[in-house]
């Protein structure tokens, strides 16, 4: 009886793992982008594909929700929010790198970059974008809003409103964060990495020219 139950559990776990892997592969093949979904707000998800497709983008803002609650919760809760956000960032970079790997290089990329360089540059670009658009700017924004709101509520007589008012104002701003930062940060990141790629290719061409001259 015990062995039968164990085998059933193993079979179920194996099926769930295979299903999750299949979900990730299908999401990558469909070119789903976590930035374009609503999932950055959530701190958890039951299935990888569901999280990536429906709600993953807003996990990144868990830290900013923590910032909004900073006046009324212990510091470790705020720190935990940042941990969840950084975990999301790591998962997002890994997913985008895997998606690029499955998609393969374009003819131009194949001619100019090794696969390691191509994936490495993409991962670095994604990490820079997420660090700025999902972490640095939103955290600074929410922290500043809550701090200034606290000053505005300083003379409020109602103790609950005085305590929770700044938090609710901070929370009300979280849904606007992707619209404030994603597009401009993405444009700046694209331009910066295009310049780096151009510099890399120019350096590569110079090295090839020097090599040809030496051979002559």
PDB file of C-alpha atoms in Angstrom:
ATOM      1  CA  UNK A   1       0.000   0.000   0.000  1.00  0.00           C
ATOM      2  CA  UNK A   2       2.810   2.377   1.008  1.00  0.00           C
ATOM      3  CA  UNK A   3       4.759   1.671  -2.189  1.00  0.00           C
ATOM      4  CA  UNK A   4       1.666   2.267  -4.301  1.00  0.00           C
ATOM      5  CA  UNK A   5       1.058   5.673  -2.708  1.00  0.00           C
ATOM      6  CA  UNK A   6       4.727   6.606  -3.129  1.00  0.00           C
ATOM      7  CA  UNK A   7       4.662   5.685  -6.813  1.00  0.00           C
ATOM      8  CA  UNK A   8       1.473   7.687  -7.328  1.00  0.00           C
ATOM      9  CA  UNK A   9       3.060  10.726  -5.665  1.00  0.00           C
ATOM     10  CA  UNK A  10       6.201  10.382  -7.791  1.00  0.00           C
ATOM     11  CA  UNK A  11       4.110  10.118 -10.939  1.00  0.00           C
ATOM     12  CA  UNK A  12       2.067  13.182 -10.002  1.00  0.00           C
ATOM     13  CA  UNK A  13       5.184  15.242  -9.196  1.00  0.00           C
ATOM     14  CA  UNK A  14       6.806  14.190 -12.477  1.00  0.00           C
ATOM     15  CA  UNK A  15       3.690  15.175 -14.416  1.00  0.00           C
ATOM     16  CA  UNK A  16       3.571  18.583 -12.701  1.00  0.00           C
ATOM     17  CA  UNK A  17       7.266  19.234 -13.403  1.00  0.00           C
ATOM     18  CA  UNK A  18       6.879  18.243 -17.057  1.00  0.00           C
ATOM     19  CA  UNK A  19       3.795  20.443 -17.309  1.00  0.00           C
ATOM     20  CA  UNK A  20       5.649  23.420 -15.806  1.00  0.00           C
ATOM     21  CA  UNK A  21       8.605  22.949 -18.165  1.00  0.00           C
ATOM     22  CA  UNK A  22       6.221  22.711 -21.090  1.00  0.00           C
ATOM     23  CA  UNK A  23       4.484  25.900 -19.962  1.00  0.00           C
ATOM     24  CA  UNK A  24       7.778  27.802 -19.894  1.00  0.00           C
ATOM     25  CA  UNK A  25       8.795  26.500 -23.318  1.00  0.00           C
ATOM     26  CA  UNK A  26       5.426  27.401 -24.819  1.00  0.00           C
ATOM     27  CA  UNK A  27       5.535  30.858 -23.225  1.00  0.00           C
ATOM     28  CA  UNK A  28       9.015  31.382 -24.684  1.00  0.00           C
ATOM     29  CA  UNK A  29       7.950  30.166 -28.123  1.00  0.00           C
ATOM     30  CA  UNK A  30       4.951  32.527 -28.050  1.00  0.00           C
ATOM     31  CA  UNK A  31       7.353  35.376 -27.173  1.00  0.00           C
ATOM     32  CA  UNK A  32       5.433  36.333 -24.030  1.00  0.00           C
ATOM     33  CA  UNK A  33       7.099  39.283 -22.323  1.00  0.00           C
ATOM     34  CA  UNK A  34       6.726  39.671 -18.565  1.00  0.00           C
ATOM     35  CA  UNK A  35       6.950  43.439 -18.928  1.00  0.00           C
ATOM     36  CA  UNK A  36       3.813  43.466 -21.082  1.00  0.00           C
ATOM     37  CA  UNK A  37       1.729  41.464 -18.599  1.00  0.00           C
ATOM     38  CA  UNK A  38       0.063  42.482 -15.336  1.00  0.00           C
ATOM     39  CA  UNK A  39       2.054  40.142 -13.120  1.00  0.00           C
ATOM     40  CA  UNK A  40       4.544  42.573 -11.648  1.00  0.00           C
ATOM     41  CA  UNK A  41       1.987  43.398  -8.950  1.00  0.00           C
ATOM     42  CA  UNK A  42       1.640  39.900  -7.531  1.00  0.00           C
ATOM     43  CA  UNK A  43       4.033  38.209  -5.131  1.00  0.00           C
ATOM     44  CA  UNK A  44       3.046  34.646  -5.976  1.00  0.00           C
ATOM     45  CA  UNK A  45       1.627  32.432  -8.699  1.00  0.00           C
ATOM     46  CA  UNK A  46       0.414  28.846  -8.939  1.00  0.00           C
ATOM     47  CA  UNK A  47       1.657  28.017 -12.406  1.00  0.00           C
ATOM     48  CA  UNK A  48       4.602  29.439 -14.335  1.00  0.00           C
ATOM     49  CA  UNK A  49       2.706  30.019 -17.540  1.00  0.00           C
ATOM     50  CA  UNK A  50      -0.219  31.621 -15.734  1.00  0.00           C
ATOM     51  CA  UNK A  51       2.138  33.877 -13.820  1.00  0.00           C
ATOM     52  CA  UNK A  52       4.047  34.922 -16.905  1.00  0.00           C
ATOM     53  CA  UNK A  53       0.955  35.501 -18.993  1.00  0.00           C
ATOM     54  CA  UNK A  54      -1.481  37.003 -16.513  1.00  0.00           C
ATOM     55  CA  UNK A  55       0.259  38.608 -13.608  1.00  0.00           C
ATOM     56  CA  UNK A  56       4.040  38.352 -13.377  1.00  0.00           C
ATOM     57  CA  UNK A  57       4.986  41.904 -14.243  1.00  0.00           C
ATOM     58  CA  UNK A  58       3.824  43.414 -10.974  1.00  0.00           C
ATOM     59  CA  UNK A  59       5.844  41.135  -8.730  1.00  0.00           C
ATOM     60  CA  UNK A  60       8.618  43.665  -9.265  1.00  0.00           C
ATOM     61  CA  UNK A  61       6.604  46.242  -7.359  1.00  0.00           C
ATOM     62  CA  UNK A  62       6.364  44.168  -4.177  1.00  0.00           C
ATOM     63  CA  UNK A  63       9.194  46.309  -2.809  1.00  0.00           C
ATOM     64  CA  UNK A  64       7.241  49.471  -3.543  1.00  0.00           C
ATOM     65  CA  UNK A  65       4.200  48.121  -1.730  1.00  0.00           C
ATOM     66  CA  UNK A  66       6.576  47.496   1.167  1.00  0.00           C
ATOM     67  CA  UNK A  67       7.771  51.100   0.914  1.00  0.00           C
ATOM     68  CA  UNK A  68       4.165  52.292   1.121  1.00  0.00           C
ATOM     69  CA  UNK A  69       3.715  50.313   4.338  1.00  0.00           C
ATOM     70  CA  UNK A  70       7.060  51.410   5.828  1.00  0.00           C
ATOM     71  CA  UNK A  71       5.455  53.802   8.365  1.00  0.00           C
ATOM     72  CA  UNK A  72       3.209  51.093   9.849  1.00  0.00           C
ATOM     73  CA  UNK A  73       5.071  47.756   9.593  1.00  0.00           C
ATOM     74  CA  UNK A  74       8.345  46.338  10.969  1.00  0.00           C
ATOM     75  CA  UNK A  75      11.444  46.956   8.800  1.00  0.00           C
ATOM     76  CA  UNK A  76      11.843  43.245   8.013  1.00  0.00           C
ATOM     77  CA  UNK A  77       8.582  43.283   6.059  1.00  0.00           C
ATOM     78  CA  UNK A  78       9.896  46.067   3.829  1.00  0.00           C
ATOM     79  CA  UNK A  79      13.160  44.148   3.406  1.00  0.00           C
ATOM     80  CA  UNK A  80      11.158  41.039   2.494  1.00  0.00           C
ATOM     81  CA  UNK A  81       9.363  43.020  -0.188  1.00  0.00           C
ATOM     82  CA  UNK A  82      12.701  43.948  -1.740  1.00  0.00           C
ATOM     83  CA  UNK A  83      13.789  40.296  -1.610  1.00  0.00           C
ATOM     84  CA  UNK A  84      10.687  39.241  -3.561  1.00  0.00           C
ATOM     85  CA  UNK A  85      11.304  41.981  -6.129  1.00  0.00           C
ATOM     86  CA  UNK A  86      14.934  40.998  -6.655  1.00  0.00           C
ATOM     87  CA  UNK A  87      13.862  37.362  -6.968  1.00  0.00           C
ATOM     88  CA  UNK A  88      11.400  38.410  -9.669  1.00  0.00           C
ATOM     89  CA  UNK A  89      14.179  40.298 -11.452  1.00  0.00           C
ATOM     90  CA  UNK A  90      16.382  37.202 -11.489  1.00  0.00           C
ATOM     91  CA  UNK A  91      13.564  34.997 -12.784  1.00  0.00           C
ATOM     92  CA  UNK A  92      12.654  37.552 -15.444  1.00  0.00           C
ATOM     93  CA  UNK A  93      16.235  37.827 -16.731  1.00  0.00           C
ATOM     94  CA  UNK A  94      16.545  34.034 -16.793  1.00  0.00           C
ATOM     95  CA  UNK A  95      13.251  33.655 -18.667  1.00  0.00           C
ATOM     96  CA  UNK A  96      14.126  36.302 -21.274  1.00  0.00           C
ATOM     97  CA  UNK A  97      17.549  34.706 -21.801  1.00  0.00           C
ATOM     98  CA  UNK A  98      15.955  31.291 -22.248  1.00  0.00           C
ATOM     99  CA  UNK A  99      13.413  32.752 -24.662  1.00  0.00           C
ATOM    100  CA  UNK A 100      16.238  34.281 -26.732  1.00  0.00           C
ATOM    101  CA  UNK A 101      18.108  30.969 -26.678  1.00  0.00           C
ATOM    102  CA  UNK A 102      15.081  29.061 -27.992  1.00  0.00           C
ATOM    103  CA  UNK A 103      14.406  31.709 -30.635  1.00  0.00           C
ATOM    104  CA  UNK A 104      18.000  31.598 -31.852  1.00  0.00           C
ATOM    105  CA  UNK A 105      20.091  34.391 -33.378  1.00  0.00           C
ATOM    106  CA  UNK A 106      19.136  36.519 -36.347  1.00  0.00           C
ATOM    107  CA  UNK A 107      21.442  36.272 -39.394  1.00  0.00           C
ATOM    108  CA  UNK A 108      23.118  39.531 -38.342  1.00  0.00           C
ATOM    109  CA  UNK A 109      23.616  38.328 -34.771  1.00  0.00           C
ATOM    110  CA  UNK A 110      24.953  34.976 -35.947  1.00  0.00           C
ATOM    111  CA  UNK A 111      27.491  36.731 -38.180  1.00  0.00           C
ATOM    112  CA  UNK A 112      28.762  39.110 -35.504  1.00  0.00           C
ATOM    113  CA  UNK A 113      28.262  37.572 -32.058  1.00  0.00           C
ATOM    114  CA  UNK A 114      29.011  34.250 -30.462  1.00  0.00           C
ATOM    115  CA  UNK A 115      25.997  32.641 -28.783  1.00  0.00           C
ATOM    116  CA  UNK A 116      27.510  33.274 -25.347  1.00  0.00           C
ATOM    117  CA  UNK A 117      28.057  36.957 -26.141  1.00  0.00           C
ATOM    118  CA  UNK A 118      24.567  37.345 -27.617  1.00  0.00           C
ATOM    119  CA  UNK A 119      22.777  35.811 -24.631  1.00  0.00           C
ATOM    120  CA  UNK A 120      25.073  37.591 -22.173  1.00  0.00           C
ATOM    121  CA  UNK A 121      24.384  41.003 -23.688  1.00  0.00           C
ATOM    122  CA  UNK A 122      20.646  40.356 -23.723  1.00  0.00           C
ATOM    123  CA  UNK A 123      20.680  39.233 -20.082  1.00  0.00           C
ATOM    124  CA  UNK A 124      22.710  42.273 -19.042  1.00  0.00           C
ATOM    125  CA  UNK A 125      20.389  44.612 -20.936  1.00  0.00           C
ATOM    126  CA  UNK A 126      17.333  43.066 -19.306  1.00  0.00           C
ATOM    127  CA  UNK A 127      18.908  43.239 -15.847  1.00  0.00           C
ATOM    128  CA  UNK A 128      19.777  46.925 -16.311  1.00  0.00           C
ATOM    129  CA  UNK A 129      16.239  47.712 -17.494  1.00  0.00           C
ATOM    130  CA  UNK A 130      14.587  45.874 -14.601  1.00  0.00           C
ATOM    131  CA  UNK A 131      16.980  47.313 -12.001  1.00  0.00           C
ATOM    132  CA  UNK A 132      16.127  50.857 -13.074  1.00  0.00           C
ATOM    133  CA  UNK A 133      12.475  50.574 -14.173  1.00  0.00           C
ATOM    134  CA  UNK A 134      11.292  48.060 -11.583  1.00  0.00           C
ATOM    135  CA  UNK A 135      13.538  48.736  -8.594  1.00  0.00           C
ATOM    136  CA  UNK A 136      15.436  52.022  -8.348  1.00  0.00           C
ATOM    137  CA  UNK A 137      13.004  54.579  -9.779  1.00  0.00           C
ATOM    138  CA  UNK A 138       9.790  53.074  -8.326  1.00  0.00           C
ATOM    139  CA  UNK A 139      11.343  52.639  -4.869  1.00  0.00           C
ATOM    140  CA  UNK A 140      12.578  56.228  -4.841  1.00  0.00           C
ATOM    141  CA  UNK A 141       9.201  57.485  -6.090  1.00  0.00           C
ATOM    142  CA  UNK A 142       7.062  55.626  -3.547  1.00  0.00           C
ATOM    143  CA  UNK A 143       9.444  56.406  -0.691  1.00  0.00           C
ATOM    144  CA  UNK A 144       9.315  60.117  -1.558  1.00  0.00           C
ATOM    145  CA  UNK A 145       5.524  60.123  -1.939  1.00  0.00           C
ATOM    146  CA  UNK A 146       4.966  58.404   1.412  1.00  0.00           C
ATOM    147  CA  UNK A 147       7.459  60.691   3.135  1.00  0.00           C
ATOM    148  CA  UNK A 148       5.860  63.856   1.758  1.00  0.00           C
ATOM    149  CA  UNK A 149       2.364  62.522   2.464  1.00  0.00           C
ATOM    150  CA  UNK A 150       3.439  61.936   6.056  1.00  0.00           C
ATOM    151  CA  UNK A 151       4.261  65.623   6.344  1.00  0.00           C
ATOM    152  CA  UNK A 152       0.865  66.523   4.884  1.00  0.00           C
ATOM    153  CA  UNK A 153      -0.907  64.309   7.447  1.00  0.00           C
ATOM    154  CA  UNK A 154       1.199  65.585  10.335  1.00  0.00           C
ATOM    155  CA  UNK A 155      -1.530  67.786  11.811  1.00  0.00           C
ATOM    156  CA  UNK A 156      -4.465  65.452  11.115  1.00  0.00           C
ATOM    157  CA  UNK A 157      -6.394  64.823  14.332  1.00  0.00           C
ATOM    158  CA  UNK A 158      -7.738  61.367  13.475  1.00  0.00           C
ATOM    159  CA  UNK A 159      -4.972  58.943  14.599  1.00  0.00           C
ATOM    160  CA  UNK A 160      -5.920  56.190  12.134  1.00  0.00           C
ATOM    161  CA  UNK A 161      -6.026  58.570   9.199  1.00  0.00           C
ATOM    162  CA  UNK A 162      -2.739  60.102  10.308  1.00  0.00           C
ATOM    163  CA  UNK A 163      -1.122  56.650  10.518  1.00  0.00           C
ATOM    164  CA  UNK A 164      -2.562  55.028   7.395  1.00  0.00           C
ATOM    165  CA  UNK A 165      -3.111  58.039   5.136  1.00  0.00           C
ATOM    166  CA  UNK A 166       0.449  58.160   3.723  1.00  0.00           C
ATOM    167  CA  UNK A 167       0.395  54.388   3.166  1.00  0.00           C
ATOM    168  CA  UNK A 168      -2.830  54.477   1.156  1.00  0.00           C
ATOM    169  CA  UNK A 169      -1.545  57.385  -0.921  1.00  0.00           C
ATOM    170  CA  UNK A 170       1.622  55.421  -1.664  1.00  0.00           C
ATOM    171  CA  UNK A 171      -0.372  52.318  -2.586  1.00  0.00           C
ATOM    172  CA  UNK A 172      -2.632  54.316  -4.892  1.00  0.00           C
ATOM    173  CA  UNK A 173       0.424  55.328  -6.932  1.00  0.00           C
ATOM    174  CA  UNK A 174       1.751  51.784  -7.494  1.00  0.00           C
ATOM    175  CA  UNK A 175      -0.507  50.975 -10.518  1.00  0.00           C
ATOM    176  CA  UNK A 176       0.913  53.989 -12.367  1.00  0.00           C
ATOM    177  CA  UNK A 177       4.553  52.918 -12.003  1.00  0.00           C
ATOM    178  CA  UNK A 178       4.854  50.860 -15.236  1.00  0.00           C
ATOM    179  CA  UNK A 179       3.310  53.688 -17.245  1.00  0.00           C
ATOM    180  CA  UNK A 180       5.689  56.221 -15.716  1.00  0.00           C
ATOM    181  CA  UNK A 181       8.949  54.344 -16.130  1.00  0.00           C
ATOM    182  CA  UNK A 182       8.799  51.351 -18.504  1.00  0.00           C
ATOM    183  CA  UNK A 183       8.746  53.106 -21.871  1.00  0.00           C
ATOM    184  CA  UNK A 184      11.331  55.856 -21.201  1.00  0.00           C
ATOM    185  CA  UNK A 185      13.713  53.476 -19.427  1.00  0.00           C
ATOM    186  CA  UNK A 186      13.330  50.916 -22.220  1.00  0.00           C
ATOM    187  CA  UNK A 187      14.153  53.554 -24.843  1.00  0.00           C
ATOM    188  CA  UNK A 188      17.229  54.749 -22.952  1.00  0.00           C
ATOM    189  CA  UNK A 189      18.404  51.184 -22.349  1.00  0.00           C
ATOM    190  CA  UNK A 190      17.948  50.288 -26.025  1.00  0.00           C
ATOM    191  CA  UNK A 191      19.952  53.332 -27.147  1.00  0.00           C
ATOM    192  CA  UNK A 192      22.730  52.667 -24.642  1.00  0.00           C
ATOM    193  CA  UNK A 193      23.106  49.028 -25.667  1.00  0.00           C
ATOM    194  CA  UNK A 194      22.893  49.858 -29.366  1.00  0.00           C
ATOM    195  CA  UNK A 195      25.861  52.174 -28.820  1.00  0.00           C
ATOM    196  CA  UNK A 196      27.712  49.417 -26.947  1.00  0.00           C
ATOM    197  CA  UNK A 197      26.974  46.905 -29.710  1.00  0.00           C
ATOM    198  CA  UNK A 198      28.196  49.360 -32.358  1.00  0.00           C
ATOM    199  CA  UNK A 199      31.386  49.957 -30.372  1.00  0.00           C
ATOM    200  CA  UNK A 200      31.896  46.204 -29.969  1.00  0.00           C
ATOM    201  CA  UNK A 201      31.429  45.574 -33.693  1.00  0.00           C
ATOM    202  CA  UNK A 202      33.752  48.459 -34.600  1.00  0.00           C
ATOM    203  CA  UNK A 203      36.415  47.061 -32.282  1.00  0.00           C
ATOM    204  CA  UNK A 204      35.944  43.605 -33.776  1.00  0.00           C
ATOM    205  CA  UNK A 205      36.347  44.976 -37.311  1.00  0.00           C
ATOM    206  CA  UNK A 206      39.536  46.821 -36.332  1.00  0.00           C
ATOM    207  CA  UNK A 207      40.991  43.649 -34.873  1.00  0.00           C
ATOM    208  CA  UNK A 208      40.162  41.719 -38.034  1.00  0.00           C
ATOM    209  CA  UNK A 209      41.742  44.438 -40.196  1.00  0.00           C
ATOM    210  CA  UNK A 210      44.914  44.388 -38.092  1.00  0.00           C
ATOM    211  CA  UNK A 211      45.027  40.607 -38.351  1.00  0.00           C
ATOM    212  CA  UNK A 212      44.751  40.786 -42.148  1.00  0.00           C
ATOM    213  CA  UNK A 213      47.526  43.414 -42.325  1.00  0.00           C
ATOM    214  CA  UNK A 214      49.822  41.271 -40.200  1.00  0.00           C
ATOM    215  CA  UNK A 215      49.200  38.271 -42.417  1.00  0.00           C
ATOM    216  CA  UNK A 216      50.131  40.384 -45.466  1.00  0.00           C
TER     217      UNK A 216
END
